CSV table of C-alpha atoms and ligand atoms in Angstrom, one decimal:
chain,number,residue,atom,x,y,z
O,1375,MET,CA,336.0,-1.9,37.2
O,1376,SER,CA,338.4,-0.6,34.5
O,1377,ARG,CA,340.9,2.0,35.7
O,1378,HIS,CA,340.6,3.9,32.4
O,1379,ILE,CA,338.0,6.6,32.1
O,1380,VAL,CA,336.5,7.5,28.8
O,1381,VAL,CA,334.0,10.4,28.7
O,1382,ALA,CA,331.7,10.1,25.7
O,1383,LYS,CA,329.6,13.1,24.6
O,1384,PHE,CA,326.7,12.5,22.2
O,1385,GLY,CA,325.5,15.5,20.2
O,1386,GLY,CA,321.9,16.5,19.1
O,1387,THR,CA,321.8,14.4,15.9
O,1388,SER,CA,323.3,11.4,17.7
O,1389,ILE,CA,320.3,11.4,20.1
O,1390,ALA,CA,317.6,12.7,17.7
O,1391,ASP,CA,315.2,9.7,18.0
O,1392,ALA,CA,314.7,6.2,19.4
O,1393,ALA,CA,316.9,4.5,16.8
O,1394,GLN,CA,319.8,6.8,17.8
O,1395,PHE,CA,319.3,5.9,21.5
O,1396,ARG,CA,319.8,2.3,20.5
O,1397,LYS,CA,323.0,3.1,18.6
O,1398,ILE,CA,324.3,5.0,21.7
O,1399,SER,CA,323.4,2.0,23.9
O,1400,LYS,CA,325.4,-0.3,21.7
O,1401,ILE,CA,328.4,2.0,21.5
O,1402,VAL,CA,328.4,2.6,25.3
O,1403,HIS,CA,328.0,-1.0,26.3
O,1404,GLU,CA,330.7,-2.1,23.8
O,1405,ASN,CA,333.4,-0.5,25.9
O,1406,PRO,CA,333.1,-0.6,29.8
O,1407,GLU,CA,335.6,2.3,29.9
O,1408,ARG,CA,332.9,4.6,28.6
O,1409,ARG,CA,331.7,5.4,32.1
O,1410,PHE,CA,330.6,9.0,31.9
O,1411,ILE,CA,328.1,9.9,29.2
O,1412,VAL,CA,327.2,13.6,28.4
O,1413,VAL,CA,324.2,14.3,26.2
O,1414,SER,CA,322.8,17.2,24.2
O,1415,ALA,CA,319.0,17.6,23.5
O,1416,PRO,CA,317.5,15.8,20.5
O,1417,GLY,CA,318.5,17.6,17.3
O,1418,LYS,CA,317.1,17.5,13.8
O,1419,ARG,CA,316.0,14.2,12.3
O,1420,PHE,CA,315.6,15.6,8.8
O,1421,PRO,CA,316.5,19.0,7.3
O,1422,GLU,CA,313.1,20.8,8.0
O,1423,ASP,CA,312.9,19.3,11.5
O,1424,ARG,CA,313.3,21.6,14.6
O,1425,LYS,CA,315.8,21.0,17.4
O,1426,VAL,CA,314.3,20.6,20.8
O,1427,THR,CA,316.4,23.5,22.1
O,1428,ASP,CA,315.0,25.7,19.4
O,1429,LEU,CA,311.5,24.7,20.3
O,1430,LEU,CA,312.2,25.5,23.9
O,1431,LEU,CA,313.6,28.9,23.1
O,1432,ASP,CA,310.7,29.7,20.9
O,1433,SER,CA,308.3,28.7,23.7
O,1434,TYR,CA,310.2,31.0,26.1
O,1435,GLU,CA,310.0,33.9,23.6
O,1436,LYS,CA,306.3,33.4,23.2
O,1437,ALA,CA,305.6,33.1,26.9
O,1438,LEU,CA,307.6,36.2,27.5
O,1439,ALA,CA,305.6,38.1,25.0
O,1440,GLY,CA,302.4,36.8,26.5
O,1441,LYS,CA,301.6,34.7,23.4
O,1442,PRO,CA,300.4,31.1,23.4
O,1443,PHE,CA,303.2,28.6,23.4
O,1444,SER,CA,301.4,25.3,23.6
O,1445,ALA,CA,302.2,24.3,20.0
O,1446,GLU,CA,305.9,24.3,20.8
O,1447,VAL,CA,305.5,22.5,24.1
O,1448,ASP,CA,303.2,19.9,22.5
O,1449,GLU,CA,305.8,19.2,19.8
O,1450,ILE,CA,308.5,18.7,22.5
O,1451,LYS,CA,306.2,16.4,24.5
O,1452,ASN,CA,305.4,14.4,21.4
O,1453,ARG,CA,309.1,13.9,20.5
O,1454,PHE,CA,309.9,12.6,24.0
O,1455,ARG,CA,306.7,10.5,24.0
O,1456,GLU,CA,307.7,8.8,20.7
O,1457,ILE,CA,311.1,8.0,22.1
O,1458,LEU,CA,309.7,6.6,25.3
O,1459,ALA,CA,307.1,4.5,23.6
O,1460,ASP,CA,309.5,3.1,21.1
O,1461,LEU,CA,312.1,2.2,23.7
O,1462,ASN,CA,309.5,1.1,26.2
O,1463,ILE,CA,310.8,3.3,29.0
O,1464,ASP,CA,308.7,4.3,32.0
O,1465,PHE,CA,309.2,8.0,32.6
O,1466,PRO,CA,306.8,10.7,33.9
O,1467,ILE,CA,307.0,12.9,30.8
O,1468,GLU,CA,303.5,14.4,31.4
O,1469,GLU,CA,304.5,15.6,34.8
O,1470,GLU,CA,307.8,17.1,33.6
O,1471,ILE,CA,305.9,18.9,30.8
O,1472,ARG,CA,303.4,20.2,33.4
O,1473,HIS,CA,306.4,21.7,35.4
O,1474,LEU,CA,307.7,23.3,32.2
O,1475,THR,CA,304.4,24.8,31.3
O,1476,LYS,CA,303.9,26.1,34.8
O,1477,SER,CA,307.3,27.8,34.8
O,1478,LEU,CA,306.6,29.3,31.4
O,1479,SER,CA,303.2,30.6,32.4
O,1480,SER,CA,304.2,32.1,35.8
O,1481,ASN,CA,307.8,33.3,35.4
O,1482,PRO,CA,309.5,32.4,32.1
O,1483,LYS,CA,313.3,32.0,32.5
O,1484,ARG,CA,315.4,31.8,29.4
O,1485,ASP,CA,318.2,29.5,30.6
O,1486,TYR,CA,316.0,27.3,32.7
O,1487,THR,CA,313.7,26.7,29.7
O,1488,ALA,CA,316.6,26.1,27.3
O,1489,SER,CA,318.2,23.6,29.6
O,1490,ARG,CA,315.1,21.3,29.8
O,1491,GLY,CA,316.0,19.5,26.6
O,1492,GLU,CA,319.3,18.2,27.9
O,1493,TYR,CA,317.7,17.5,31.4
O,1494,LEU,CA,315.0,15.3,30.0
O,1495,THR,CA,317.3,13.6,27.5
O,1496,ALA,CA,319.8,12.7,30.1
O,1497,GLU,CA,317.1,11.4,32.5
O,1498,ILE,CA,315.7,9.2,29.8
O,1499,LEU,CA,319.0,7.9,28.5
O,1500,ALA,CA,320.2,7.1,32.1
O,1501,ARG,CA,317.1,4.9,32.5
O,1502,TYR,CA,317.6,3.3,29.2
O,1503,LEU,CA,321.3,2.5,29.9
O,1504,GLY,CA,320.7,1.6,33.6
O,1505,TYR,CA,323.2,4.4,34.5
O,1506,THR,CA,322.9,7.0,37.3
O,1507,PHE,CA,321.5,10.3,36.2
O,1508,VAL,CA,323.5,13.4,37.2
O,1509,ASP,CA,321.9,16.8,37.0
O,1510,PRO,CA,324.7,19.3,36.2
O,1511,ALA,CA,322.9,21.8,38.4
O,1512,TRP,CA,324.8,20.0,41.2
O,1513,CYS,CA,328.2,20.0,39.7
O,1514,ILE,CA,328.7,22.6,36.9
O,1515,CYS,CA,329.1,25.7,39.0
O,1516,PHE,CA,328.3,29.2,37.7
O,1517,ASP,CA,328.4,32.5,39.6
O,1518,GLU,CA,325.3,34.7,39.8
O,1519,ASN,CA,326.4,36.5,36.6
O,1520,GLY,CA,326.4,33.3,34.6
O,1521,ARG,CA,330.2,32.9,34.5
O,1522,LEU,CA,331.7,29.5,35.1
O,1523,ASN,CA,333.5,28.9,38.3
O,1524,MET,CA,336.1,26.6,37.0
O,1525,ALA,CA,337.9,25.6,40.3
O,1526,MET,CA,334.6,24.8,42.1
O,1527,THR,CA,333.3,22.9,39.0
O,1528,ILE,CA,336.3,20.7,38.8
O,1529,ARG,CA,336.2,19.9,42.6
O,1530,THR,CA,332.4,19.3,42.5
O,1531,ILE,CA,332.5,17.1,39.4
O,1532,ARG,CA,335.3,15.0,41.0
O,1533,ALA,CA,333.4,14.6,44.2
O,1534,SER,CA,330.0,13.8,42.6
O,1535,LEU,CA,331.2,11.5,39.7
O,1536,LEU,CA,334.3,9.6,40.8
O,1537,PRO,CA,332.4,7.5,43.3
O,1538,LEU,CA,329.9,6.4,40.6
O,1539,LYS,CA,330.5,3.3,38.5
O,1540,HIS,CA,328.8,5.1,35.5
O,1541,ALA,CA,326.5,8.0,34.9
O,1542,VAL,CA,324.7,10.1,32.3
O,1543,ILE,CA,325.2,13.9,32.7
O,1544,ALA,CA,323.1,16.4,31.0
O,1545,GLY,CA,325.1,18.8,28.9
O,1546,PHE,CA,324.8,22.6,28.2
O,1547,TYR,CA,323.9,23.9,31.7
O,1548,GLY,CA,324.8,24.2,35.4
O,1549,ALA,CA,323.6,26.4,38.3
O,1550,ASP,CA,324.7,29.1,40.6
O,1551,MET,CA,324.8,28.9,44.4
O,1552,SER,CA,321.2,29.9,44.7
O,1553,GLY,CA,320.2,27.0,42.3
O,1554,LYS,CA,319.4,29.3,39.4
O,1555,ILE,CA,320.1,27.6,36.1
O,1556,HIS,CA,322.6,29.0,33.6
O,1557,THR,CA,323.5,27.7,30.2
O,1558,PHE,CA,326.6,27.8,28.1
O,1559,GLU,CA,326.5,29.3,24.6
O,1560,ARG,CA,324.7,27.3,21.9
O,1561,GLY,CA,326.5,24.1,21.2
O,1562,GLY,CA,327.8,24.1,24.8
O,1563,SER,CA,327.3,20.4,25.6
O,1564,ASP,CA,330.8,20.0,24.1
O,1565,ILE,CA,332.0,22.2,27.0
O,1566,THR,CA,330.3,20.1,29.6
O,1567,GLY,CA,331.9,17.0,28.1
O,1568,SER,CA,335.3,18.6,28.1
O,1569,LEU,CA,334.9,19.8,31.7
O,1570,VAL,CA,333.8,16.3,32.9
O,1571,ALA,CA,336.8,14.8,31.0
O,1572,CYS,CA,339.2,17.4,32.5
O,1573,ALA,CA,337.9,17.1,36.1
O,1574,LEU,CA,338.2,13.3,36.1
O,1575,GLY,CA,341.5,13.3,34.3
O,1576,ALA,CA,340.0,11.1,31.6
O,1577,ASP,CA,342.2,9.1,29.3
O,1578,LEU,CA,340.0,10.1,26.4
O,1579,TYR,CA,337.2,12.5,25.5
O,1580,GLU,CA,335.0,11.1,22.8
O,1581,ASN,CA,332.8,13.5,20.9
O,1582,TRP,CA,330.2,11.5,19.0
O,1583,THR,CA,328.5,13.4,16.2
O,1584,ASP,CA,327.2,12.7,12.6
O,1585,VAL,CA,330.5,12.9,10.7
O,1586,SER,CA,333.4,10.6,10.8
O,1587,GLY,CA,335.9,13.2,12.0
O,1588,LEU,CA,337.2,16.5,10.7
O,1589,TYR,CA,337.5,16.9,6.9
O,1590,ALA,CA,340.7,18.2,5.3
O,1591,ALA,CA,338.5,20.7,3.5
O,1592,ASP,CA,334.9,21.9,3.5
O,1593,PRO,CA,332.7,19.1,1.9
O,1594,ARG,CA,330.4,21.8,0.5
O,1595,ILE,CA,333.3,22.9,-1.7
O,1596,VAL,CA,335.4,19.8,-2.2
O,1597,ASP,CA,333.8,16.5,-3.3
O,1598,HIS,CA,334.3,13.8,-0.6
O,1599,PRO,CA,337.3,15.4,1.2
O,1600,GLU,CA,339.5,13.1,3.2
O,1601,THR,CA,339.0,12.8,6.9
O,1602,VAL,CA,342.1,13.7,8.9
O,1603,SER,CA,343.2,10.9,11.2
O,1604,HIS,CA,345.2,13.0,13.6
O,1605,MET,CA,345.6,16.7,14.2
O,1606,SER,CA,347.0,18.8,17.0
O,1607,TYR,CA,344.8,21.0,19.3
O,1608,ARG,CA,346.4,24.0,17.7
O,1609,GLU,CA,345.5,22.9,14.2
O,1610,LEU,CA,341.9,22.2,15.2
O,1611,ARG,CA,341.7,25.7,16.8
O,1612,THR,CA,342.9,27.3,13.6
O,1613,LEU,CA,340.7,25.3,11.3
O,1614,SER,CA,337.6,25.8,13.5
O,1615,TYR,CA,338.2,29.5,13.9
O,1616,MET,CA,338.2,29.7,10.1
O,1617,GLY,CA,334.9,28.0,9.8
O,1618,ALA,CA,335.4,24.2,10.1
O,1619,SER,CA,333.0,23.7,13.1
O,1620,VAL,CA,332.6,20.4,14.7
O,1621,LEU,CA,333.5,21.1,18.3
O,1622,HIS,CA,333.0,24.2,20.5
O,1623,SER,CA,336.3,26.1,20.8
O,1624,ASP,CA,336.1,26.4,24.6
O,1625,ALA,CA,335.9,22.6,24.8
O,1626,VAL,CA,339.1,22.3,22.9
O,1627,LEU,CA,340.8,24.9,25.1
O,1628,SER,CA,340.2,23.1,28.3
O,1629,ALA,CA,341.0,19.6,26.9
O,1630,SER,CA,344.2,20.9,25.4
O,1631,GLU,CA,345.3,22.5,28.7
O,1632,MET,CA,344.9,19.1,30.4
O,1633,GLU,CA,346.3,17.3,27.4
O,1634,ILE,CA,343.2,15.0,27.1
O,1635,PRO,CA,343.0,13.5,23.7
O,1636,ILE,CA,339.7,14.2,21.9
O,1637,ASN,CA,338.3,11.7,19.4
O,1638,ILE,CA,335.6,12.9,17.0
O,1639,ARG,CA,333.5,9.9,16.1
O,1640,ASN,CA,330.4,9.2,14.1
O,1641,THR,CA,327.4,7.6,15.9
O,1642,ASN,CA,326.1,6.3,12.6
O,1643,ARG,CA,329.4,4.7,11.6
O,1644,PRO,CA,330.9,3.6,14.9
O,1645,ASP,CA,333.6,1.5,13.2
O,1646,ASP,CA,335.2,4.6,11.6
O,1647,PRO,CA,338.2,5.6,13.7
O,1648,GLY,CA,337.3,9.3,13.4
O,1649,THR,CA,339.8,12.1,14.1
O,1650,MET,CA,342.1,12.0,17.0
O,1651,ILE,CA,343.1,15.4,18.4
O,1652,VAL,CA,346.3,15.4,20.5
O,1653,ARG,CA,349.1,17.7,21.5
O,1654,HIS,CA,351.9,15.7,19.8
O,1655,LEU,CA,351.3,13.2,17.0
O,1656,PRO,CA,352.1,9.7,18.0
O,1657,ALA,CA,355.2,8.2,16.4
O,1658,GLY,CA,354.6,6.3,13.2
O,1659,VAL,CA,351.5,8.3,12.1
O,1660,VAL,CA,351.6,8.8,8.4
O,1661,LYS,CA,350.7,12.4,7.9
O,1662,ASN,CA,350.2,14.7,5.0
O,1663,PRO,CA,352.4,17.9,5.2
O,1664,VAL,CA,349.1,19.9,4.9
O,1665,THR,CA,346.7,18.9,7.5
O,1666,GLY,CA,343.8,20.9,6.3
O,1667,VAL,CA,342.5,24.0,4.6
O,1668,SER,CA,339.6,26.2,5.6
O,1669,GLY,CA,338.6,29.8,5.4
O,1670,ARG,CA,336.0,32.6,5.6
O,1671,LYS,CA,334.6,35.1,3.2
O,1672,GLY,CA,333.5,38.6,4.2
O,1673,MET,CA,336.9,40.2,4.9
O,1674,SER,CA,338.3,43.6,4.2
O,1675,VAL,CA,342.0,44.4,3.8
O,1676,ILE,CA,343.2,47.8,4.9
O,1677,GLN,CA,346.7,49.0,3.8
O,1678,ILE,CA,348.3,52.0,5.5
O,1679,GLU,CA,351.5,53.3,4.1
O,1680,LYS,CA,354.0,55.7,5.8
O,1681,VAL,CA,357.7,55.9,5.3
O,1682,MET,CA,359.5,54.0,8.0
O,1683,VAL,CA,356.4,52.7,9.9
O,1684,SER,CA,358.7,50.3,11.7
O,1685,ASP,CA,361.3,52.8,13.0
O,1686,GLY,CA,360.2,52.4,16.6
O,1687,SER,CA,358.1,55.7,16.7
O,1688,GLY,CA,355.1,53.7,17.9
O,1689,PHE,CA,353.0,54.0,14.7
O,1690,SER,CA,351.8,50.4,14.9
O,1691,ALA,CA,350.9,50.8,18.6
O,1692,LEU,CA,348.9,54.0,17.8
O,1693,MET,CA,347.1,52.1,15.1
O,1694,LEU,CA,346.2,49.3,17.4
O,1695,ASP,CA,345.0,51.8,20.1
O,1696,ILE,CA,342.6,53.3,17.5
O,1697,LEU,CA,341.1,49.8,17.0
O,1698,LYS,CA,341.1,49.0,20.7
O,1699,LYS,CA,339.2,52.2,21.5
O,1700,ARG,CA,336.5,51.2,19.1
O,1701,ALA,CA,336.5,47.6,20.3
O,1702,LEU,CA,337.0,46.7,16.7
O,1703,PRO,CA,338.7,43.2,16.5
O,1704,PHE,CA,341.0,42.4,13.6
O,1705,GLU,CA,341.9,39.0,12.1
O,1706,TYR,CA,345.5,39.9,11.8
O,1707,CYS,CA,347.9,42.9,11.5
O,1708,LEU,CA,351.2,42.7,9.6
O,1709,THR,CA,353.8,45.4,10.0
O,1710,GLY,CA,356.2,46.0,7.1
O,1711,ILE,CA,359.0,48.6,6.7
O,1712,ASP,CA,356.7,51.2,5.2
O,1713,SER,CA,353.3,49.8,5.7
O,1714,ILE,CA,350.7,48.1,8.0
O,1715,THR,CA,348.2,45.6,6.7
O,1716,LEU,CA,345.1,44.9,8.6
O,1717,VAL,CA,342.5,42.2,7.9
O,1718,ILE,CA,339.1,43.0,9.4
O,1719,ARG,CA,335.7,41.3,9.1
O,1720,SER,CA,333.7,43.5,6.7
O,1721,ASP,CA,330.4,43.3,8.7
O,1722,LEU,CA,332.3,44.9,11.7
O,1723,LEU,CA,334.1,47.4,9.6
O,1724,ASP,CA,331.2,48.6,7.4
O,1725,SER,CA,329.4,50.6,10.1
O,1726,CYS,CA,332.5,52.6,11.2
O,1727,LYS,CA,334.6,52.7,8.1
O,1728,ASP,CA,334.4,56.4,7.4
O,1729,ASP,CA,335.0,57.5,11.0
O,1730,LEU,CA,337.8,55.0,11.3
O,1731,PHE,CA,339.6,56.3,8.2
O,1732,GLU,CA,339.1,59.9,9.4
O,1733,GLU,CA,340.7,59.1,12.7
O,1734,ILE,CA,343.6,57.2,11.1
O,1735,ARG,CA,344.3,60.2,8.8
O,1736,GLU,CA,344.1,62.7,11.7
O,1737,THR,CA,346.2,60.7,14.2
O,1738,LEU,CA,348.7,59.0,12.0
O,1739,ASN,CA,349.0,61.3,9.0
O,1740,PRO,CA,349.7,58.3,6.6
O,1741,ASP,CA,351.0,58.7,3.1
O,1742,PHE,CA,348.3,56.4,1.8
O,1743,ILE,CA,345.3,54.4,2.9
O,1744,GLY,CA,343.9,51.6,0.7
O,1745,LEU,CA,340.9,49.4,1.2
O,1746,ARG,CA,340.2,46.1,-0.6
O,1747,GLU,CA,336.8,44.7,0.1
O,1748,LYS,CA,335.1,41.4,-0.7
O,1749,GLN,CA,338.2,39.4,0.3
O,1750,SER,CA,338.4,36.0,1.9
O,1751,LEU,CA,340.9,34.5,4.3
O,1752,ILE,CA,342.2,31.0,3.9
O,1753,ALA,CA,344.1,29.1,6.6
O,1754,VAL,CA,346.4,26.2,5.6
O,1755,THR,CA,347.9,24.3,8.5
O,1756,GLY,CA,350.4,21.5,8.8
O,1757,GLU,CA,352.2,20.5,12.0
O,1758,LYS,CA,354.3,18.0,10.0
O,1759,ALA,CA,355.2,20.5,7.3
O,1760,THR,CA,358.7,21.3,8.5
O,1761,GLU,CA,359.8,18.0,6.9
O,1762,ALA,CA,358.5,19.4,3.6
O,1763,SER,CA,359.5,22.9,4.3
O,1764,ASP,CA,358.6,24.1,0.9
O,1765,ALA,CA,354.9,23.3,1.5
O,1766,ASN,CA,354.1,27.0,1.9
O,1767,VAL,CA,355.9,27.8,-1.3
O,1768,GLN,CA,354.0,25.0,-3.1
O,1769,VAL,CA,350.7,26.5,-1.8
O,1770,LEU,CA,351.5,29.9,-3.1
O,1771,GLU,CA,352.8,28.6,-6.4
O,1772,ARG,CA,349.7,26.6,-6.9
O,1773,LEU,CA,347.4,29.7,-6.4
O,1774,THR,CA,349.6,31.7,-8.8
O,1775,LYS,CA,349.3,28.9,-11.4
O,1776,GLU,CA,345.5,29.0,-11.0
O,1777,ASP,CA,345.7,32.7,-11.6
O,1778,ILE,CA,344.3,33.5,-8.2
O,1779,GLU,CA,345.4,36.9,-7.0
O,1780,ILE,CA,346.8,36.9,-3.5
O,1781,SER,CA,346.1,40.1,-1.5
O,1782,THR,CA,347.9,39.2,1.8
O,1783,ILE,CA,350.1,36.5,3.1
O,1784,ASN,CA,350.8,35.8,6.8
O,1785,GLN,CA,353.2,33.0,7.5
O,1786,GLY,CA,353.7,32.1,11.1
O,1787,ALA,CA,357.2,30.9,12.1
O,1788,GLY,CA,357.9,27.2,12.3
O,1789,LYS,CA,355.3,24.8,11.1
O,1790,LEU,CA,353.0,25.4,8.1
O,1791,ASN,CA,350.6,28.1,9.4
O,1792,LEU,CA,349.6,30.2,6.5
O,1793,LEU,CA,346.8,32.8,6.2
O,1794,ILE,CA,346.2,33.9,2.7
O,1795,GLY,CA,343.9,36.6,1.4
O,1796,VAL,CA,342.2,36.0,-1.9
O,1797,PRO,CA,339.2,37.7,-3.6
O,1798,GLU,CA,335.9,36.3,-2.5
O,1799,GLU,CA,334.9,35.2,-6.0
O,1800,ARG,CA,338.0,32.9,-6.2
O,1801,TYR,CA,337.5,31.5,-2.7
O,1802,GLU,CA,336.1,28.2,-3.7
O,1803,ASP,CA,338.7,27.8,-6.5
O,1804,ALA,CA,341.5,28.5,-4.0
O,1805,ILE,CA,340.2,25.9,-1.5
O,1806,ARG,CA,339.9,23.3,-4.3
O,1807,ALA,CA,343.3,24.0,-5.6
O,1808,ILE,CA,345.0,23.8,-2.2
O,1809,TYR,CA,343.1,20.6,-1.4
O,1810,ASP,CA,344.2,19.1,-4.7
O,1811,LEU,CA,347.8,20.0,-4.0
O,1812,ARG,CA,347.5,18.4,-0.6
O,1813,GLN,CA,346.3,15.1,-2.0
O,1814,ASN,CA,349.3,15.0,-4.4
O,1815,MET,CA,351.9,15.8,-1.7
O,1816,THR,CA,354.2,13.0,-0.5
O,1817,ARG,CA,353.1,11.8,2.9
O,1818,LYS,CA,355.7,11.6,5.7
O,1819,ILE,CA,356.1,9.6,8.8
A,2616,LIG,N1,321.1,21.8,22.8
A,2616,LIG,C1,322.0,22.9,22.8
A,2616,LIG,C2,322.0,23.6,21.5
A,2616,LIG,O1,321.3,23.2,20.6
A,2616,LIG,C3,323.4,22.6,23.3
A,2616,LIG,C4,324.1,21.6,22.5
A,2616,LIG,O2,323.6,20.9,21.6
A,2616,LIG,O3,325.3,21.4,22.7
A,2616,LIG,O4,322.8,24.5,21.3
């Protein structure tokens, strides 16, 4: 048995039908180090299709409202039946569906119902691969309030999985001490995969999906953007926070704490190397000074002016207190000599704007308050950018050349870590311009 451990997690589209099960089997058997496999529930096979988890949640909602739910349950049964027939697997699907129907009819439970997609998929994949099935109800430990008990989970995963040669573990859920099922947030199978990788001290966490890694820019805006070969955990967190979603952010957090490399791979193009996410880039990697650009629309920029804001009289602290009291999160806050700039999501600000401004006027007595709406925020990251330390200048110059107005700039110290505010109607132009600049920058080793 190989000493190396690779934990491979397959997402919903990777396991959507029998053909995808075959691809997974080929990928898994190609590398004996892929000993622990984590799976989601079958996702969409085509755009109008429904994810099994969505069908389960719909059936739960209907059962709760006392409405008939057999159409959803039949659709789920038929999806699994098709997979089983095509792969010629013997599995008591009728019996499992009877259990589900009984629980929905007698006492519908949201998390239990939602978890059945992953449970059934992992059972079936384990049979298909000839691997041991592991129910995370035994090893992903929640407390009775649905919070993960990390220490107990790590211990229990180690004890249950390390003695096994190989196993398939259902993603997305676990249980509390009483056996009650709890799920993570949607997309939470990534978290299960990361927990398994961390607990076992895996050499690699592979996250298999339907794209060949992380793009340097949003493919809905830029035509065929390049896939980034390597990026740091920090860069991934920044880009994902700003909208480039491939991996659940909690999954990145635990893997980065344990320094377990994450490799985003494409189940449909298994020869593509994908994106490798690591703490430090390996020597010799050829890297663009700009790793990627992403962003979000729907931002508001508040500017508060008062002479000598930064004179130590606690003006900024009072401002932050006002936001804290209202539990109003902000994207960032910049303090200048005579002004404070706040960037806040417009959907959160809109409902309390008038009250908030009133309170700022009363408490802080500013000289001026300004509001710019319909702004977007663009993140540009580049861990290698110190070697081309004018990368930030080039980005700003390029936006100016394109005649794109810049409403705010936040430049973190050190590496390229820029947050730029631009009007929403120029958002796409700005992303395209920065991506174009990136492609024309000299790559460094
Ligand atoms: N099946 C769950 C969802 O659709 C969890 C996951 O796919 O990670 O959100």
